mmCIF file of C-alpha atoms in Angstrom:
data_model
loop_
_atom_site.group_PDB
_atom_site.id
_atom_site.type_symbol
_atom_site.label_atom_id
_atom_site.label_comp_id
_atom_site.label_asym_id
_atom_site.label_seq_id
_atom_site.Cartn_x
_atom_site.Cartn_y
_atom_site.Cartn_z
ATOM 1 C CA UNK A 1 147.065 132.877 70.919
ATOM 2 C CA UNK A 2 146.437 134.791 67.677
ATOM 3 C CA UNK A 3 149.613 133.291 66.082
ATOM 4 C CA UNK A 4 147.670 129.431 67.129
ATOM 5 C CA UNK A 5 144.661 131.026 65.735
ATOM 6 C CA UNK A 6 146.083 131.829 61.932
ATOM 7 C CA UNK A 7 148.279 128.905 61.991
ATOM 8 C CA UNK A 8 145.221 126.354 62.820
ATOM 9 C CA UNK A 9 143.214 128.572 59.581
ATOM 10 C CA UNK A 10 146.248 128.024 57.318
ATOM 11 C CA UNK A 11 146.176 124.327 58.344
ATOM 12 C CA UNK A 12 141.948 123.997 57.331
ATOM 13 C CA UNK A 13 142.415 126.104 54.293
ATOM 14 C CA UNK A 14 145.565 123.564 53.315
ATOM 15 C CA UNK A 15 143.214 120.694 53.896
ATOM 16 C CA UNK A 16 140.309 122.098 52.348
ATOM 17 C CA UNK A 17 142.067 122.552 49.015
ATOM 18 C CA UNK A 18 143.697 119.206 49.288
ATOM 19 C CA UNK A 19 140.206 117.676 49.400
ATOM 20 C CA UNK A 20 138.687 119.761 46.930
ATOM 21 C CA UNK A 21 141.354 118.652 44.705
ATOM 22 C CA UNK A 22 141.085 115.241 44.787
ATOM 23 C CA UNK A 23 136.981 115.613 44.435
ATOM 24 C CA UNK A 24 136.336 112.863 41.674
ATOM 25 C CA UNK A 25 135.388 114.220 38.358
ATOM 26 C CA UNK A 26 131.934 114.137 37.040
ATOM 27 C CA UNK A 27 132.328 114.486 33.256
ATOM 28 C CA UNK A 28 134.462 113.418 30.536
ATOM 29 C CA UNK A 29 137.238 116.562 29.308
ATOM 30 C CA UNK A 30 137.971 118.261 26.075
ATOM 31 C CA UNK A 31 141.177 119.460 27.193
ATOM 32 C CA UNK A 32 142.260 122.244 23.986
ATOM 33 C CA UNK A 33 146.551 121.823 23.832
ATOM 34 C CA UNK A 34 148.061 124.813 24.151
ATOM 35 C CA UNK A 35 144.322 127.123 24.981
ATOM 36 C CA UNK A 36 143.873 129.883 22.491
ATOM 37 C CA UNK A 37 147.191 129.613 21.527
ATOM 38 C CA UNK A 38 146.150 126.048 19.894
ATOM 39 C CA UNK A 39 149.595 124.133 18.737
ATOM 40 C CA UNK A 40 151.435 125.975 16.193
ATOM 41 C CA UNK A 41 155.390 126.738 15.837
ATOM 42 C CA UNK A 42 156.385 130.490 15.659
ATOM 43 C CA UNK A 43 159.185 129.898 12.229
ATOM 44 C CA UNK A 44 159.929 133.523 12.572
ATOM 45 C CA UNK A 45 160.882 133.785 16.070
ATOM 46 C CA UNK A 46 162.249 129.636 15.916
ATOM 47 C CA UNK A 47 160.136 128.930 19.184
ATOM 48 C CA UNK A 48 156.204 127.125 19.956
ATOM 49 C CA UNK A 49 153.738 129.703 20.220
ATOM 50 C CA UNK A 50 153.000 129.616 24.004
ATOM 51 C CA UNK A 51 154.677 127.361 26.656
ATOM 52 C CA UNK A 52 152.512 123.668 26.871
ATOM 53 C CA UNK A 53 154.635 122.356 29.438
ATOM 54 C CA UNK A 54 153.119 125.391 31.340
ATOM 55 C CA UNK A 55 149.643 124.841 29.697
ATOM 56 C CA UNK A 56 149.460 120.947 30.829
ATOM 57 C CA UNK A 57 150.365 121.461 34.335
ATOM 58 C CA UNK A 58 147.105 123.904 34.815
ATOM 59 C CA UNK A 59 145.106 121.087 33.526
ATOM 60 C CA UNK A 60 143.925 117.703 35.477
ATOM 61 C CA UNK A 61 143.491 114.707 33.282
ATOM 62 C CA UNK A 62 142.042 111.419 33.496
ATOM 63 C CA UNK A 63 140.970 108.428 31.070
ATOM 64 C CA UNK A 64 138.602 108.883 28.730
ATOM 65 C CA UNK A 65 139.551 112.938 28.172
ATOM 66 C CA UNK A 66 140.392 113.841 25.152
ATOM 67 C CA UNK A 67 143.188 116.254 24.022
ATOM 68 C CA UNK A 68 141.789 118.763 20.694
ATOM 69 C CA UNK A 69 144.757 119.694 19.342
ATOM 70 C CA UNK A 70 143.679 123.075 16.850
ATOM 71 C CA UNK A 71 146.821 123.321 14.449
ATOM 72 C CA UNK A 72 148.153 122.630 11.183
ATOM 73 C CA UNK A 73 149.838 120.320 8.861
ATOM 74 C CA UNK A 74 153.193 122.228 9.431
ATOM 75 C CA UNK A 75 153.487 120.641 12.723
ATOM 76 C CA UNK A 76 152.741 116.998 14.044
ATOM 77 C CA UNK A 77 151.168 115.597 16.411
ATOM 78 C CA UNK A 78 152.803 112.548 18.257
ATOM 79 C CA UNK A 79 151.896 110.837 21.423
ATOM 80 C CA UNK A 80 154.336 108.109 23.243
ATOM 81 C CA UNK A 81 154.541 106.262 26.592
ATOM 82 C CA UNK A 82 158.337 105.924 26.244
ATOM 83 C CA UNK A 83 160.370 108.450 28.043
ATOM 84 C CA UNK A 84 163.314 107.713 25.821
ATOM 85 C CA UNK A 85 161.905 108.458 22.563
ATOM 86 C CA UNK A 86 160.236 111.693 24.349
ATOM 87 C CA UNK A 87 163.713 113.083 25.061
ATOM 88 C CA UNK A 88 165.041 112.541 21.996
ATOM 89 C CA UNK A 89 162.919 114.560 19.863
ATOM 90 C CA UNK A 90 161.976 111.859 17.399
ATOM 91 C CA UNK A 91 159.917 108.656 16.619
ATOM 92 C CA UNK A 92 162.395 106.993 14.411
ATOM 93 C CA UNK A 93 163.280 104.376 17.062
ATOM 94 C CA UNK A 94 160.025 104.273 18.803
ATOM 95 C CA UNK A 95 158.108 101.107 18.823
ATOM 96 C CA UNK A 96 154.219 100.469 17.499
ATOM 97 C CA UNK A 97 153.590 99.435 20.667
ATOM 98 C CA UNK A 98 154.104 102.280 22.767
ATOM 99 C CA UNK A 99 154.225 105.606 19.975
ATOM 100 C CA UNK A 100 151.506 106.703 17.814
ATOM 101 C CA UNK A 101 152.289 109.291 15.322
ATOM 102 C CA UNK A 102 149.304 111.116 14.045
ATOM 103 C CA UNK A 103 148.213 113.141 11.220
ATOM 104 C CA UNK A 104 150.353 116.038 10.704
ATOM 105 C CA UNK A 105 153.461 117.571 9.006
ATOM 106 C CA UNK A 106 152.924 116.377 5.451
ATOM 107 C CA UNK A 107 153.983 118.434 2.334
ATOM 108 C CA UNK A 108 150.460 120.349 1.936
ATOM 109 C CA UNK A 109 151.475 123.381 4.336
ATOM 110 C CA UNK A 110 149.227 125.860 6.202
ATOM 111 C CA UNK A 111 145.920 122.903 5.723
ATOM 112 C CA UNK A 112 144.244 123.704 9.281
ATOM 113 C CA UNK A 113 143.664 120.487 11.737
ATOM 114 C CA UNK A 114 141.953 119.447 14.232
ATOM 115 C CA UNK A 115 143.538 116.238 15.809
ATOM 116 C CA UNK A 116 141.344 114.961 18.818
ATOM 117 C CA UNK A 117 143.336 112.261 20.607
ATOM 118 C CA UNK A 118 141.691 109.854 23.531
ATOM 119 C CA UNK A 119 143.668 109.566 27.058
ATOM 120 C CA UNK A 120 143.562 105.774 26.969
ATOM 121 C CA UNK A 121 146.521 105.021 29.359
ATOM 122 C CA UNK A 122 147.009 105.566 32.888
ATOM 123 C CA UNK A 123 150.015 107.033 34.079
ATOM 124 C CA UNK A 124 152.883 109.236 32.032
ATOM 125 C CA UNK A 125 152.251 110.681 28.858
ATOM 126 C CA UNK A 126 153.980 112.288 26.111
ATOM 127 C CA UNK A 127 153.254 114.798 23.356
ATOM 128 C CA UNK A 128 155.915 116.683 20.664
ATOM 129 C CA UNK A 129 156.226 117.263 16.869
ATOM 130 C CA UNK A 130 158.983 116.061 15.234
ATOM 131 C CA UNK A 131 159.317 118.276 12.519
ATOM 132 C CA UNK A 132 162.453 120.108 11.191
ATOM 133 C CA UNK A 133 164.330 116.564 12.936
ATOM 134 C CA UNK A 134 163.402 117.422 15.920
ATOM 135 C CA UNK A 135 163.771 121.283 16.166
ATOM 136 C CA UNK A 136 160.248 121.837 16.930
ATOM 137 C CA UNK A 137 159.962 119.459 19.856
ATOM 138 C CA UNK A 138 163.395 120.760 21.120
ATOM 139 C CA UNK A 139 161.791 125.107 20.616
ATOM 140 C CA UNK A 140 159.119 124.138 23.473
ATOM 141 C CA UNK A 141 157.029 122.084 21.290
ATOM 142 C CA UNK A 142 156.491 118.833 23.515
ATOM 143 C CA UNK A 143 154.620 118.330 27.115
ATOM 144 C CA UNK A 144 154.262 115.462 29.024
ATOM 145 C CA UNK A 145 150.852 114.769 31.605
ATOM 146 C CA UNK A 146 150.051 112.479 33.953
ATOM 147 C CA UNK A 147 146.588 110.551 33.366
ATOM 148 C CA UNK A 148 144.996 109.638 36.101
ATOM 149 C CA UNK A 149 141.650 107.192 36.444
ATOM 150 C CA UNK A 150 139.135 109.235 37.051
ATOM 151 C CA UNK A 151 135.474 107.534 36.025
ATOM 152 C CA UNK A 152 137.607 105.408 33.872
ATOM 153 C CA UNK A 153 137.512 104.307 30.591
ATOM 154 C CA UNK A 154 134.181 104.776 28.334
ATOM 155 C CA UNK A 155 132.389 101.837 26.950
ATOM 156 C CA UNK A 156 133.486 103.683 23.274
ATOM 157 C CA UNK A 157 137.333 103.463 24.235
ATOM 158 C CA UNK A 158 137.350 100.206 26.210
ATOM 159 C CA UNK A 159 136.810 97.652 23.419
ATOM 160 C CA UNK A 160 139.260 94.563 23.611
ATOM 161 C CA UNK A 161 141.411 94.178 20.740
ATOM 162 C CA UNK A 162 140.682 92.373 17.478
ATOM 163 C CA UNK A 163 141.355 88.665 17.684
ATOM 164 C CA UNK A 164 145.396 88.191 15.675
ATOM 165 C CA UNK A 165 144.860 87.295 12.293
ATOM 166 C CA UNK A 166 145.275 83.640 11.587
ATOM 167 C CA UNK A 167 146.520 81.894 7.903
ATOM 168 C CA UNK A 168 143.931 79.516 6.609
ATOM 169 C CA UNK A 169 144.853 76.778 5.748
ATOM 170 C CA UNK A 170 145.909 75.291 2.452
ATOM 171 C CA UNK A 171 143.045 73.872 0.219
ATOM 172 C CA UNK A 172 144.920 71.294 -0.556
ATOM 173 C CA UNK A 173 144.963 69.883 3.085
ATOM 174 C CA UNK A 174 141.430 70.301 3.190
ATOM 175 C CA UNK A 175 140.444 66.385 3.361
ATOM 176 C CA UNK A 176 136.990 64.880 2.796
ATOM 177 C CA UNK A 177 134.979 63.246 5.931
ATOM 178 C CA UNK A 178 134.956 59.696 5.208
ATOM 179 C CA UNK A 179 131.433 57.951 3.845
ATOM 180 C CA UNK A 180 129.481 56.835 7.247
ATOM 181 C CA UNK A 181 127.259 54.109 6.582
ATOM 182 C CA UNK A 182 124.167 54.005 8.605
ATOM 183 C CA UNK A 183 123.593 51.256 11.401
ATOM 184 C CA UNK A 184 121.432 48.593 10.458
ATOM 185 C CA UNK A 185 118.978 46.741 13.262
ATOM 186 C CA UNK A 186 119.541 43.917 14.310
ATOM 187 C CA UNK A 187 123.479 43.135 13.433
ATOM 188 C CA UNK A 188 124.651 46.108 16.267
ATOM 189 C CA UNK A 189 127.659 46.928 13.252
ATOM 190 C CA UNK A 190 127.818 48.980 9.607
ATOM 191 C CA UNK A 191 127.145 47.366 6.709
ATOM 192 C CA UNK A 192 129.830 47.893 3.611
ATOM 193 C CA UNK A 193 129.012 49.159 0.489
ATOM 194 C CA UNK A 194 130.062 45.555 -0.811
ATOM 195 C CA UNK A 195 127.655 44.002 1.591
ATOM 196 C CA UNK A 196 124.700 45.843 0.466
ATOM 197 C CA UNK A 197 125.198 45.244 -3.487
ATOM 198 C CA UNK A 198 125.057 41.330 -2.114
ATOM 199 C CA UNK A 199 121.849 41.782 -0.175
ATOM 200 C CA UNK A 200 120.378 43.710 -3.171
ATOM 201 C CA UNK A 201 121.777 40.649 -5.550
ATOM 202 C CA UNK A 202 120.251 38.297 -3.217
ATOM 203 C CA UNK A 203 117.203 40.056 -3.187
ATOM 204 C CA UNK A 204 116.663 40.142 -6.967
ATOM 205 C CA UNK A 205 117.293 35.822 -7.361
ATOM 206 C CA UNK A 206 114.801 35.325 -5.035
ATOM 207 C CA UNK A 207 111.953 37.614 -6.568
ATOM 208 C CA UNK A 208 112.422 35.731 -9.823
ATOM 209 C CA UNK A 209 112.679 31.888 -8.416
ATOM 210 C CA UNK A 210 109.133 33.140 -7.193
ATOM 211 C CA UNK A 211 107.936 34.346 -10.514
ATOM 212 C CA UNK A 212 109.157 31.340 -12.210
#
């Protein structure tokens, strides 16, 4: 009886932390990478500074969080959707479409960062530096997370693209509207130009036969 008793607790405790952790978020997230540790490389000892695949699995992350990365330019920061280009290490073969490489790693070292970057994608999501070809990334510095929907996107982060930019077109196949001549009562048609001049002419014999 006492063995059904702790079994049926260990069940309702199982259940009750299932539930609890599936209880819709309330707020938006600042998740900071890496904690206190922030996102640095350790040159001396060749290895990241604390271990963010360890870091991102503590957290829970859904659309419209943000990751703060606190680091410097002796690092970078690059996000991707692509598995591929995750493995390798490197963003040389990555697409616009689905890698974003962000500021970082340029030839001013030690310049502190802070690199906030929007969860804008649902699903898999991947994080490394790339610098020394790689070497970072490969040392522990990459993590991947899983994003899921929470209270969705943000009006701020859910604006539709801008329209794709469109050549105008040559001025010299910009044409002129043809002349419209307005309808004239009584005839249902348009009068021509040459029409007019002979109503006007006709107009101007009369008025003298009368003053003669």
């Amino acid at each position: 009886m006492a063995g059904e008793t702790a079994a049926f607790t260990a069940v309702v405790a199982l259940l009750i932390t299932a539930v609890a952790s599936q209880t819709p978020p309330t707020a938006y997230t600042n998740h900071t990478v890496g904690g206190p540790a922030g996102w640095f490389f350790n040159a001396t000892n060749n290895i990241s500074t604390t271990n963010y695949s360890s870091w991102a699995a503590s957290q829970t992350f859904n659309l419209g969080d943000f990751l703060i990365f606190r680091t410097n330019s002796n690092q970078t920061v690059i996000q991707t959707y692509n598995f591929t280009t995750f493995k390798s290490c490197s963003s040389d073969d990555a697409s616009d479409n689905d890698t974003i490489h962000y500021y970082g790693g340029d030839s001013d070292f030690n310049k502190p960062l802070i690199i906030p970057v929007p969860l804008t994608i649902k699903g898999p999501n991947y994080f490394f530096s790339d610098v020394n070809d790689g070497v970072q990334c490969e040392r522990g510095m990459a993590f991947e997370i899983q994003v899921n929907t929470g209270l969705g996107l943000p009006p701020s982060l859910n604006q539709p693209p801008p329209p794709p930019y469109a050549t105008p077109p040559d001025s010299d196949s910009t044409q002129t509207p043809p002349l419209t001549i307005p309808q004239t009562k009584g005839n249902g048609g348009f009068k021509s130009v040459a029409n007019l001049r002979r109503d006007f002419f006709f107009m101007a014999v009369m008025a003298l036969l009368l003053l003669c």
